[in-house]
Coordinates of C-alpha atoms in Angstrom, one line a residue:
Chain A
M1 CA 91.2 108.9 90.1
G2 CA 91.3 106.2 87.5
G3 CA 87.6 106.7 86.8
Q4 CA 86.1 106.0 83.4
H5 CA 85.3 109.5 82.5
Q6 CA 88.8 110.8 82.1
P7 CA 90.6 109.3 79.1
T8 CA 93.9 107.7 80.0
R9 CA 96.8 107.6 77.7
R10 CA 96.5 103.9 77.1
R11 CA 92.7 104.1 76.5
F12 CA 93.4 107.0 74.1
L13 CA 96.0 105.0 72.2
Q14 CA 93.8 101.9 72.0
T15 CA 90.9 104.0 70.7
A16 CA 93.0 106.0 68.4
G17 CA 94.9 103.0 67.1
A18 CA 91.6 101.4 66.1
A19 CA 90.4 104.5 64.3
A20 CA 91.3 104.5 60.7
A21 CA 91.0 108.3 60.5
A22 CA 93.6 108.9 63.2
P23 CA 96.9 107.1 62.2
Y24 CA 98.7 110.4 61.4
V25 CA 99.0 111.1 65.1
I26 CA 100.4 107.7 65.9
T27 CA 104.1 107.2 65.1
S28 CA 105.4 103.9 63.9
A29 CA 107.2 103.5 67.2
A30 CA 104.0 104.1 69.1
L31 CA 102.3 101.4 67.0
G32 CA 105.2 99.0 67.5
Q33 CA 107.8 97.7 65.1
G34 CA 109.4 94.3 65.2
A35 CA 110.2 93.4 68.7
I36 CA 108.8 96.6 70.1
P37 CA 105.2 96.2 71.2
P38 CA 102.8 99.0 70.2
A39 CA 102.5 101.8 72.8
S40 CA 99.1 100.6 73.9
E41 CA 100.6 97.3 75.0
R42 CA 103.6 98.7 76.8
I43 CA 103.6 99.0 80.5
V44 CA 103.8 102.7 81.4
M45 CA 106.1 103.2 84.3
G46 CA 107.5 105.7 86.7
G47 CA 110.2 105.6 89.4
I48 CA 110.3 106.9 92.9
G49 CA 113.7 107.4 94.5
I50 CA 116.2 107.3 91.7
G51 CA 119.5 108.5 93.1
N52 CA 120.7 105.3 94.7
Q53 CA 119.6 101.7 93.9
G54 CA 116.7 103.3 92.0
Q55 CA 119.1 104.2 89.1
W56 CA 119.8 100.5 88.4
D57 CA 116.1 99.7 88.6
Q58 CA 115.4 102.5 86.2
E59 CA 118.1 101.3 83.8
A60 CA 116.6 97.8 83.8
F61 CA 113.1 98.9 83.1
L62 CA 114.2 101.6 80.7
G63 CA 116.0 98.9 78.6
R64 CA 112.9 96.9 78.1
P65 CA 110.9 97.3 74.9
D66 CA 107.7 96.5 76.6
V67 CA 108.1 99.4 79.1
Q68 CA 107.4 103.1 78.4
Y69 CA 109.1 105.0 81.1
V70 CA 107.4 108.4 81.5
A71 CA 108.1 109.9 84.9
L72 CA 110.5 109.9 87.9
C73 CA 110.5 111.4 91.3
D74 CA 113.3 112.3 93.6
V75 CA 113.8 114.8 96.4
R76 CA 117.1 115.9 94.9
Q77 CA 116.9 118.3 91.9
S78 CA 120.2 117.2 90.5
V79 CA 119.1 113.6 90.6
R80 CA 115.9 114.4 88.8
E81 CA 117.7 116.3 86.1
K82 CA 120.4 113.6 85.6
Y83 CA 118.0 110.7 85.3
K84 CA 115.4 112.6 83.2
A85 CA 118.2 113.1 80.7
K86 CA 118.8 109.4 80.7
V87 CA 115.2 108.7 79.9
D88 CA 114.9 111.4 77.3
E89 CA 118.1 110.1 75.6
R90 CA 116.6 106.6 75.5
Y91 CA 113.4 107.8 73.8
Q92 CA 115.0 110.7 71.9
N93 CA 112.5 113.2 73.2
R94 CA 112.0 115.4 76.3
D95 CA 108.8 113.8 77.5
C96 CA 110.0 112.4 80.9
Q97 CA 108.2 114.3 83.6
T98 CA 110.0 114.9 87.0
Y99 CA 108.5 115.2 90.4
N100 CA 109.7 116.2 93.8
D101 CA 106.6 114.8 95.6
Y102 CA 105.8 111.1 94.9
R103 CA 102.1 111.8 95.4
E104 CA 102.0 113.8 92.2
L105 CA 103.5 111.0 90.2
L106 CA 101.2 108.4 91.7
A107 CA 98.2 110.6 90.9
R108 CA 98.9 110.2 87.2
E109 CA 96.3 108.0 85.6
D110 CA 98.4 107.0 82.7
I111 CA 101.0 105.2 84.8
D112 CA 100.5 101.5 85.2
A113 CA 103.4 100.6 87.5
V114 CA 106.1 102.2 89.6
H115 CA 109.4 101.1 91.1
V116 CA 110.2 102.4 94.6
A117 CA 113.8 102.7 95.8
T118 CA 113.6 105.4 98.4
P119 CA 115.2 104.8 101.8
D120 CA 113.4 102.1 103.7
H121 CA 111.5 104.3 106.1
W122 CA 109.4 105.5 103.1
H123 CA 108.6 102.2 101.5
A124 CA 105.4 101.3 103.3
I125 CA 103.7 104.7 102.8
Q126 CA 104.6 104.9 99.2
V127 CA 103.7 101.3 98.3
V128 CA 100.3 101.5 100.0
E129 CA 99.6 104.8 98.3
A130 CA 100.6 103.3 94.9
C131 CA 98.2 100.4 95.4
R132 CA 95.4 102.8 96.3
Q133 CA 96.1 104.6 93.1
G134 CA 95.9 101.4 91.2
K135 CA 99.6 101.0 90.4
D136 CA 101.6 97.8 90.4
V137 CA 104.8 98.1 92.3
Y138 CA 108.3 96.8 92.2
C139 CA 109.7 97.8 95.7
Q140 CA 113.4 97.6 96.5
K141 CA 114.3 95.6 99.5
P142 CA 114.1 95.8 102.5
E143 CA 110.4 96.3 101.8
T144 CA 109.5 97.3 105.4
R145 CA 111.0 99.2 108.3
T146 CA 108.8 97.7 111.0
L147 CA 106.9 94.4 111.5
R148 CA 103.5 96.2 111.5
E149 CA 104.1 97.5 108.0
G150 CA 104.3 94.0 106.5
P151 CA 100.7 93.0 106.7
L152 CA 99.6 96.5 105.6
L153 CA 101.6 96.1 102.4
I154 CA 100.2 92.6 101.7
E155 CA 96.7 93.8 102.4
A156 CA 97.0 96.8 100.0
A157 CA 98.3 94.5 97.3
R158 CA 95.6 92.0 97.7
R159 CA 92.8 94.5 98.4
F160 CA 93.3 96.3 95.1
A161 CA 94.5 93.2 93.1
R162 CA 97.9 94.7 92.5
V163 CA 101.1 93.0 91.5
V164 CA 103.6 94.0 94.1
S165 CA 107.1 92.5 93.9
G166 CA 109.9 92.8 96.4
G167 CA 113.3 93.7 95.2
S168 CA 116.0 91.1 96.0
Q169 CA 117.3 89.6 92.8
R170 CA 119.9 87.6 94.9
V171 CA 117.3 85.3 96.5
L172 CA 117.0 83.3 93.3
E173 CA 120.2 84.3 91.5
D174 CA 122.9 84.0 94.2
Y175 CA 122.0 80.7 95.9
T176 CA 121.0 78.5 92.9
E177 CA 123.3 75.6 93.8
L178 CA 122.1 75.5 97.4
V179 CA 118.5 75.9 96.5
N180 CA 118.8 73.1 93.9
K181 CA 120.5 70.8 96.4
C182 CA 117.8 71.3 99.1
W183 CA 114.8 71.2 96.7
S184 CA 116.1 68.1 94.9
G185 CA 115.9 66.2 98.2
E186 CA 119.6 65.3 98.0
L187 CA 120.2 66.5 101.6
G188 CA 117.2 64.8 103.0
P189 CA 114.9 66.8 105.4
I190 CA 116.7 70.0 106.4
K191 CA 117.6 70.4 110.1
W192 CA 119.1 73.9 110.0
I193 CA 120.7 76.6 107.9
N194 CA 122.9 79.5 109.1
V195 CA 123.0 83.1 108.0
N196 CA 125.8 85.5 108.9
V197 CA 124.8 89.1 108.4
G198 CA 124.8 92.4 110.2
P199 CA 125.2 94.8 111.9
L200 CA 122.1 96.3 113.5
S201 CA 121.5 100.0 112.7
Q202 CA 122.4 102.6 115.3
L203 CA 121.0 106.0 116.5
C204 CA 122.4 108.8 114.3
N205 CA 123.5 112.0 116.0
L206 CA 125.6 113.6 113.4
P207 CA 126.0 117.4 113.7
A208 CA 123.9 119.8 111.7
E209 CA 125.2 121.0 108.4
E210 CA 123.8 123.7 106.1
T211 CA 121.0 122.1 104.0
P212 CA 121.9 122.3 100.3
A213 CA 119.3 123.9 98.0
D214 CA 119.4 120.7 95.9
I215 CA 117.5 118.6 98.4
D216 CA 114.0 118.8 99.9
W217 CA 115.2 117.8 103.3
D218 CA 111.8 117.7 105.0
L219 CA 110.5 115.3 102.3
W220 CA 113.6 113.2 102.5
L221 CA 113.0 112.7 106.3
G222 CA 109.3 112.1 105.7
P223 CA 107.8 109.9 108.4
A224 CA 111.1 109.6 110.3
P225 CA 111.9 111.8 113.3
W226 CA 113.1 115.3 112.5
A227 CA 116.9 115.7 112.4
P228 CA 119.1 118.4 110.9
Y229 CA 120.7 117.8 107.5
N230 CA 124.0 116.0 107.4
A231 CA 125.4 114.7 104.1
L232 CA 126.3 111.4 105.8
R233 CA 122.9 110.9 107.3
C234 CA 121.3 110.8 103.9
S235 CA 124.2 109.3 101.9
G236 CA 123.2 106.4 99.7
S237 CA 126.5 104.6 100.3
F238 CA 126.1 100.9 100.9
A239 CA 127.9 101.2 104.2
T240 CA 126.0 99.8 107.2
T241 CA 128.5 100.8 110.0
G242 CA 128.1 104.6 109.8
G243 CA 128.1 107.4 107.2
S244 CA 125.0 106.3 105.2
W245 CA 121.3 106.2 105.8
R246 CA 121.6 102.4 105.8
S247 CA 123.5 102.6 109.1
Y248 CA 120.9 104.5 111.0
V249 CA 117.9 103.2 112.9
D250 CA 115.4 105.9 111.7
Y251 CA 115.8 104.9 108.1
S252 CA 117.1 101.3 108.0
G253 CA 117.7 98.2 110.0
G254 CA 121.4 98.2 109.0
G255 CA 123.1 95.2 107.5
M256 CA 120.6 93.0 109.4
T257 CA 117.8 94.2 107.0
D258 CA 119.9 95.5 104.0
W259 CA 121.9 92.3 103.5
G260 CA 119.4 90.3 105.6
A261 CA 116.9 90.7 102.8
H262 CA 119.2 88.8 100.5
H263 CA 120.7 86.2 102.8
F264 CA 117.6 85.4 104.9
G265 CA 115.6 85.5 101.6
G266 CA 118.0 83.0 100.1
A267 CA 118.2 80.8 103.2
T268 CA 114.4 80.6 103.7
F269 CA 113.9 79.9 100.0
A270 CA 116.6 77.1 100.1
V271 CA 115.1 75.4 103.1
D272 CA 111.6 76.0 101.9
V273 CA 110.2 78.1 104.8
R274 CA 109.7 81.3 102.7
E275 CA 105.9 81.0 103.1
K276 CA 106.2 81.0 106.9
Q277 CA 107.4 83.2 109.7
P278 CA 109.3 81.8 112.7
V279 CA 107.3 80.8 115.8
E280 CA 110.2 81.4 118.2
I281 CA 113.3 83.5 118.2
E282 CA 115.8 81.9 120.6
Y283 CA 118.4 84.3 122.0
I284 CA 121.6 82.3 122.7
A285 CA 124.1 84.1 125.0
D286 CA 127.4 82.7 124.0
P287 CA 131.0 83.7 125.0
Q288 CA 131.9 83.2 121.3
G289 CA 129.2 85.6 120.2
D290 CA 125.5 86.0 121.1
H291 CA 123.4 84.6 118.3
L292 CA 119.9 83.6 117.4
A293 CA 118.0 80.5 116.4
F294 CA 114.7 81.1 114.6
H295 CA 112.5 78.1 115.0
Y296 CA 109.8 77.3 112.4
D297 CA 106.7 75.2 113.0
N298 CA 108.0 72.4 110.9
G299 CA 111.1 72.0 113.0
V300 CA 113.5 73.8 110.7
I301 CA 116.0 76.1 112.4
L302 CA 117.4 79.2 110.9
Y303 CA 120.5 80.3 112.8
H304 CA 121.8 83.9 112.7
N305 CA 125.6 84.4 113.2
R306 CA 126.1 80.9 114.7
P307 CA 129.8 80.9 115.9
K308 CA 132.2 79.1 113.7
T309 CA 129.6 78.5 111.0
E310 CA 129.8 79.6 107.5
N311 CA 127.2 81.8 105.9
L312 CA 124.5 79.6 104.4
A313 CA 125.9 76.4 105.8
V314 CA 123.1 73.9 105.9
E315 CA 122.6 70.6 107.6
G316 CA 120.2 68.0 106.3
T317 CA 119.5 64.4 107.3
P318 CA 121.7 62.1 105.2
G319 CA 120.2 58.8 104.4
Q320 CA 116.6 60.1 104.8
Q321 CA 114.3 60.8 101.9
R322 CA 112.9 64.1 101.2
E323 CA 110.5 64.5 98.3
A324 CA 112.0 66.5 95.4
K325 CA 110.1 69.6 94.4
P326 CA 110.3 71.8 91.3
V327 CA 112.2 75.0 92.1
P328 CA 110.1 78.1 91.5
V329 CA 111.8 80.4 89.0
Y330 CA 111.2 83.8 87.4
K331 CA 108.4 84.1 84.9
G332 CA 109.0 86.0 81.7
E333 CA 112.4 87.1 80.5
G334 CA 114.9 89.5 82.1
G335 CA 115.5 88.4 85.6
I336 CA 113.5 89.8 88.5
Y337 CA 112.5 92.9 86.5
G338 CA 111.2 90.7 83.6
D339 CA 109.4 88.6 86.2
F340 CA 107.6 91.7 87.5
I341 CA 106.7 93.0 84.1
H342 CA 105.5 89.6 83.0
C343 CA 103.2 89.5 86.0
V344 CA 102.0 93.0 85.4
K345 CA 100.8 91.8 82.1
T346 CA 99.4 88.4 83.2
R347 CA 98.3 89.4 86.7
E348 CA 100.2 86.4 88.1
R349 CA 102.0 86.7 91.4
P350 CA 105.7 87.5 90.9
F351 CA 108.6 85.3 92.2
R352 CA 109.3 87.8 94.9
D353 CA 105.6 88.4 95.7
I354 CA 105.2 90.9 98.5
E355 CA 104.0 88.3 101.0
L356 CA 107.3 86.3 100.6
A357 CA 109.4 89.4 100.8
V358 CA 107.5 90.5 104.0
N359 CA 108.2 87.0 105.5
T360 CA 111.9 87.4 104.8
I361 CA 112.3 90.9 106.2
A362 CA 110.2 89.9 109.3
V363 CA 113.1 87.6 110.2
S364 CA 115.4 90.6 110.2
H365 CA 113.0 92.6 112.3
L366 CA 112.3 89.8 114.8
G367 CA 116.0 89.1 115.2
T368 CA 116.7 92.8 115.8
I369 CA 114.1 93.0 118.6
A370 CA 115.5 89.8 120.2
Y371 CA 119.0 91.2 120.1
N372 CA 117.9 94.6 121.5
L373 CA 116.0 92.9 124.4
R374 CA 118.6 90.2 124.8
R375 CA 116.0 87.5 125.3
S376 CA 114.1 84.8 123.5
L377 CA 110.7 85.6 122.0
K378 CA 107.6 83.7 121.0
W379 CA 106.0 85.0 117.8
D380 CA 102.4 84.5 116.8
A381 CA 102.6 85.1 113.1
A382 CA 98.8 84.9 112.6
A383 CA 98.2 87.6 115.2
Q384 CA 101.5 89.4 114.3
T385 CA 102.3 89.8 118.0
F386 CA 104.8 88.5 120.5
T387 CA 103.2 86.2 123.0
G388 CA 103.3 87.3 126.6
D389 CA 105.8 90.0 126.1
E390 CA 104.3 93.5 126.1
E391 CA 107.8 95.1 126.0
A392 CA 108.7 93.3 122.8
N393 CA 105.3 94.3 121.3
R394 CA 106.2 98.0 121.7
Y395 CA 108.8 97.4 118.9
L396 CA 106.2 96.2 116.4
D397 CA 105.8 99.6 114.9
R398 CA 106.7 103.3 115.5
A399 CA 104.9 106.6 115.4
R400 CA 105.4 108.4 112.1
R401 CA 106.2 112.1 111.9
E402 CA 103.2 114.3 111.1
P403 CA 101.7 114.8 108.7
W404 CA 102.6 111.3 107.3
V405 CA 99.9 108.7 107.7
L406 CA 100.1 104.9 106.9
Chain B
M1 CA 128.1 105.7 135.0
L2 CA 124.3 106.2 134.9
D3 CA 124.6 109.5 136.7
Q4 CA 127.2 110.7 134.3
A5 CA 125.0 109.8 131.4
F6 CA 122.1 111.8 132.8
E7 CA 124.5 114.6 133.4
A8 CA 125.6 114.3 129.8
L9 CA 122.0 114.7 128.7
K10 CA 122.1 118.3 129.9
T11 CA 124.5 119.3 127.1
Y12 CA 123.6 116.6 124.6
D13 CA 122.9 117.9 121.2
W14 CA 123.3 117.1 117.5
G15 CA 126.9 116.1 117.0
T16 CA 127.5 114.8 120.6
D17 CA 128.9 111.2 120.6
V18 CA 125.9 109.0 121.4
A19 CA 128.3 106.8 123.4
V20 CA 127.9 109.2 126.4
L21 CA 124.3 107.9 126.7
A22 CA 125.3 104.3 126.5
P23 CA 124.8 103.7 130.3
I24 CA 121.1 104.7 129.9
D25 CA 120.7 102.3 126.9
E26 CA 122.2 99.6 129.1
A27 CA 120.0 100.4 132.0
V28 CA 116.9 100.1 129.8
V29 CA 117.8 96.5 129.0
A30 CA 119.3 95.6 132.4
T31 CA 116.2 96.8 134.4
S32 CA 113.9 94.5 132.5
G33 CA 112.2 92.4 135.3
D34 CA 113.4 94.7 138.0
S35 CA 110.4 96.9 138.5
A36 CA 111.9 99.1 141.3
S37 CA 115.0 100.0 139.2
R38 CA 112.9 100.5 136.1
E39 CA 110.5 102.8 137.9
Q40 CA 113.4 104.9 139.1
L41 CA 114.9 105.0 135.6
E42 CA 111.6 106.0 134.1
R43 CA 111.1 108.8 136.7
R44 CA 114.5 110.2 135.9
L45 CA 113.9 110.1 132.2
A46 CA 110.5 111.7 132.4
A47 CA 111.9 114.5 134.6
V48 CA 114.3 115.5 131.8
L49 CA 111.3 116.3 129.5
A50 CA 110.5 119.3 131.8
E51 CA 114.1 120.5 131.9
D52 CA 115.8 123.1 129.8
V53 CA 117.7 120.7 127.6
S54 CA 118.0 120.5 123.8
R55 CA 115.4 119.1 121.4
D56 CA 117.9 116.3 120.7
A57 CA 118.1 115.3 124.4
K58 CA 114.3 115.2 124.6
D59 CA 114.2 113.2 121.4
Y60 CA 116.5 110.6 123.0
V61 CA 114.4 110.5 126.2
C62 CA 111.2 109.9 124.3
R63 CA 112.9 106.9 122.5
K64 CA 113.7 105.4 125.8
L65 CA 110.2 106.0 127.2
M66 CA 108.8 104.3 124.2
A67 CA 110.6 101.2 125.5
I68 CA 110.0 101.4 129.2
G69 CA 107.3 104.1 129.8
T70 CA 104.2 103.4 131.8
A71 CA 101.2 105.5 132.9
A72 CA 103.6 107.4 135.1
S73 CA 105.3 109.0 132.1
V74 CA 102.1 109.9 130.3
P75 CA 101.6 113.5 131.8
A76 CA 105.2 114.5 130.9
L77 CA 104.8 113.2 127.4
A78 CA 101.3 114.5 126.8
A79 CA 102.5 118.0 127.8
L80 CA 104.7 117.9 124.6
L81 CA 101.9 117.1 122.2
P82 CA 101.1 120.7 121.2
S83 CA 104.7 121.5 120.5
A84 CA 105.6 121.6 116.8
E85 CA 109.1 120.5 117.6
L86 CA 108.4 117.7 120.1
S87 CA 104.9 116.5 119.3
H88 CA 106.1 113.6 117.1
M89 CA 108.6 112.3 119.6
A90 CA 106.0 112.5 122.4
R91 CA 103.8 110.3 120.2
F92 CA 106.8 108.1 119.5
A93 CA 106.5 107.1 123.1
L94 CA 102.8 107.5 123.7
E95 CA 101.7 105.4 120.7
R96 CA 103.7 102.4 122.0
I97 CA 103.1 102.6 125.7
P98 CA 100.5 100.0 126.4
A99 CA 98.9 101.7 129.4
P100 CA 95.4 102.9 128.6
E101 CA 96.3 106.3 130.1
A102 CA 98.5 106.9 127.0
G103 CA 95.5 106.4 124.7
Q104 CA 93.3 108.6 126.9
A105 CA 95.9 111.4 126.9
L106 CA 96.0 111.3 123.1
R107 CA 92.3 111.5 122.8
E108 CA 92.1 114.4 125.3
A109 CA 94.8 116.2 123.3
L110 CA 92.6 116.3 120.2
A111 CA 90.8 119.3 121.8
S112 CA 94.0 121.3 122.2
V113 CA 96.1 120.5 119.2
A114 CA 95.6 121.6 115.6
G115 CA 97.1 121.2 112.1
S116 CA 99.9 118.8 111.6
Q117 CA 100.0 118.0 115.3
K118 CA 96.4 117.0 115.3
V119 CA 97.0 114.8 112.2
G120 CA 99.8 113.1 114.2
V121 CA 97.7 112.5 117.3
V122 CA 95.0 111.0 115.1
T123 CA 97.5 108.6 113.4
S124 CA 98.9 107.6 116.8
L125 CA 95.3 106.8 118.0
A126 CA 94.9 104.7 114.9
G127 CA 98.3 103.0 115.6
R128 CA 97.1 102.1 119.1
G129 CA 94.0 100.6 117.6
E130 CA 91.8 101.1 120.6
N131 CA 88.1 100.7 120.1
E132 CA 87.6 103.6 122.5
S133 CA 89.1 105.9 119.9
V134 CA 86.6 105.2 117.2
A135 CA 84.1 107.8 118.4
A136 CA 86.8 110.4 118.6
L137 CA 88.0 109.6 115.1
A138 CA 84.4 109.4 113.8
R139 CA 83.8 113.0 114.9
L140 CA 86.8 114.1 112.8
V141 CA 85.8 112.4 109.5
G142 CA 84.2 115.7 108.4
D143 CA 86.8 118.0 110.0
G144 CA 87.3 121.4 108.4
D145 CA 91.0 120.6 108.0
P146 CA 91.2 118.1 105.1
A147 CA 94.4 116.6 106.4
V148 CA 92.8 115.8 109.8
A149 CA 89.8 114.4 108.1
R150 CA 91.9 112.2 105.9
A151 CA 94.0 111.0 108.8
A152 CA 90.7 110.1 110.7
V153 CA 89.4 108.2 107.7
I154 CA 92.6 106.2 107.3
G155 CA 92.7 105.7 111.1
L156 CA 89.2 104.2 111.1
G157 CA 90.4 101.8 108.4
R158 CA 93.2 100.7 110.6
I159 CA 90.9 100.1 113.6
R160 CA 88.3 98.5 111.3
T161 CA 85.6 97.6 113.9
P162 CA 81.9 97.6 112.9
E163 CA 81.6 101.0 114.5
A164 CA 84.5 102.2 112.4
A165 CA 82.8 100.9 109.3
R166 CA 79.6 102.8 110.2
A167 CA 81.5 106.0 110.9
L168 CA 83.1 105.8 107.5
E169 CA 79.7 105.9 105.8
S170 CA 79.7 109.7 106.4
A171 CA 83.1 110.2 104.8
K172 CA 82.5 111.9 101.5
P173 CA 85.8 113.7 100.6
A174 CA 86.0 115.6 97.3
D175 CA 89.7 115.4 96.9
P176 CA 90.6 112.4 94.5
Q177 CA 93.4 111.1 96.8
A178 CA 91.2 111.4 99.9
K179 CA 88.4 109.6 98.0
L180 CA 90.7 106.6 97.4
E181 CA 91.8 106.6 101.0
A182 CA 88.2 106.5 102.1
I183 CA 87.6 103.6 99.8
D184 CA 90.7 101.8 101.1
A185 CA 89.4 102.3 104.7
R186 CA 86.0 101.0 103.8
L187 CA 87.4 97.9 102.1
A188 CA 89.6 97.3 105.2
C189 CA 86.5 97.4 107.4
A190 CA 84.7 95.1 105.0
E191 CA 87.5 92.6 105.2
A192 CA 87.3 92.7 109.0
L193 CA 83.5 92.2 108.9
L194 CA 84.0 89.3 106.6
A195 CA 86.6 87.7 108.9
A196 CA 84.2 88.1 111.8
G197 CA 81.5 86.3 109.8
K198 CA 79.3 89.4 109.3
K199 CA 78.8 88.7 105.6
A200 CA 75.7 90.8 105.0
E201 CA 77.4 93.8 106.6
A202 CA 80.5 93.2 104.5
L203 CA 78.5 92.9 101.3
A204 CA 76.8 96.2 102.1
V205 CA 80.2 97.9 102.1
Y206 CA 81.4 96.1 99.0
K207 CA 78.4 96.5 96.8
P208 CA 78.5 100.3 96.0
L209 CA 82.3 100.0 95.5
A210 CA 81.8 97.5 92.7
G211 CA 79.8 99.9 90.6
P212 CA 80.9 101.1 87.2
Q213 CA 81.6 104.6 88.5
Q214 CA 84.6 103.3 90.5
P215 CA 88.1 102.9 89.2
K216 CA 89.0 99.5 87.8
H217 CA 91.2 98.4 90.7
V218 CA 88.5 99.4 93.2
R219 CA 85.9 97.4 91.3
L220 CA 88.2 94.5 91.2
G221 CA 88.8 94.6 95.0
A222 CA 85.2 95.0 95.8
T223 CA 84.1 92.2 93.4
R224 CA 86.7 89.9 95.0
G225 CA 85.3 90.8 98.4
M226 CA 81.7 90.1 97.2
L227 CA 82.8 86.7 95.9
A228 CA 84.5 85.9 99.2
A229 CA 81.4 87.0 101.1
S230 CA 79.3 84.7 99.0
G231 CA 81.7 81.8 99.7
K232 CA 83.3 81.8 96.3
K233 CA 87.1 81.8 95.8
A234 CA 88.3 85.2 94.7
D235 CA 91.4 84.1 92.8

């Protein structure tokens, strides 16, 4: 795929656009008018998993003049039809192609980039396959479901020189004041920051219901353990305490990963440890509420659910100097989506580069394992293993249901 | 309480309140560091796999054996590998049990499973990452079942030893997606060779992948690898 012998749509347009004899096949819109770039310069995009958060991602990319949105994939027929109509309305044509199976969409040579917003248990397989197929990727958070998936995503992005962005817009947009305070040096060296988020996801054992004809249930489950259809099991509701896939361990880490991606992302950005992973996860049994202290190698502590402590409370070292640093921001225009598209064009690393996103969500996964085992853990980030704890290492990954391979 | 939970497993099925099994969850955590209690718990759990209980009950048991299973549970789990319904959950445990017997059981199962179950066993061997599995996966690179062959190729890329790199030389899939998977696996092996200081071997993998017949992103990746192998910064 992607070989030089098969003409891609972009190559065709570039060639055709340069040929004086061919302009009658190129519309003025295709060649670009005013602020609309010519088609050969637009980023050709598709979306995988549209029914839930993906619809907002689609809307954001669809609204950009420098994006040509050509295809979408979802395992629900009604979702495919609804969001194809939206794309077709935008372009006043019927060109948007729909797919039940993401692999067919990813095999298209004309697509430059995809956004992925399937349930979390699908992310790693789809992002890696997208990189293999030469696509850049905007992946909704939480980007991984297990610790082992993180390095595989980073490797795939780097191996094929792909732009892969994580999907939390809140990391930069919700914590601006705190970030500026910390990065300006005003608080002095940071001692600790606290994040209140949860809960952990739970085992789902909802009863079987008749599977609607609208959904490809086996494909929705994908690499997750088989289970009978139940509308609440696959509901895209944002609930994390039951009645949505975000509540259940086979598909999500619950609030710990779903909101954790935002809050841990914001906190680690604010105290400038986003390029690291913790070296120790201290489990603190406390009558007021068991909680965690993530220790970083530079001495910074990230608390989780510290009793009587507000979310994103931070303690610095008043009176001591800390060198001010310029705060990283989005590139391009249009928030996190514009940052991604800008980087697709320039091949720079996006604000939420996959490595930073993986570091954030690793905090959620590490914390979950410490809570489940109710003990402190030493984490060797370079080796991506727990030191001296074979039981904890069992939770680094999980077997995927056949025939899915990562 | 624990006895009641094991009794509840006999009728546990989709729709049962998971709270009835909470004492088993609690025992899994509480027996950490208490080898006698844990052995007993493991034995009771593994015994359920041979009983006439629901798929859901066995699913639950496999999840617990993933957390506490040892070589003692391997035979009961391995017996489920050929089952279309239970193969995945057996692997759910076997892939994560560190005892070498678990890897051995998966390798032995390659002779008796087929189709999707074989794909699953191959991916679990890759997930375990044991060098002992390379020869078994290498034999499957040219398997008549393209899904098995693809899983073996990807698996060798996960294990990425020099032996895995050599085995991948014979992978010549025709399917476009499988071709890219084979390239991905080769590049992964090259990265490992590079990290181990075997620059000449890494270059030998990269060079053909940097040719003009390859897709642009593959050429980019291979070129970056060649630069790294020659000591130049790739980006």
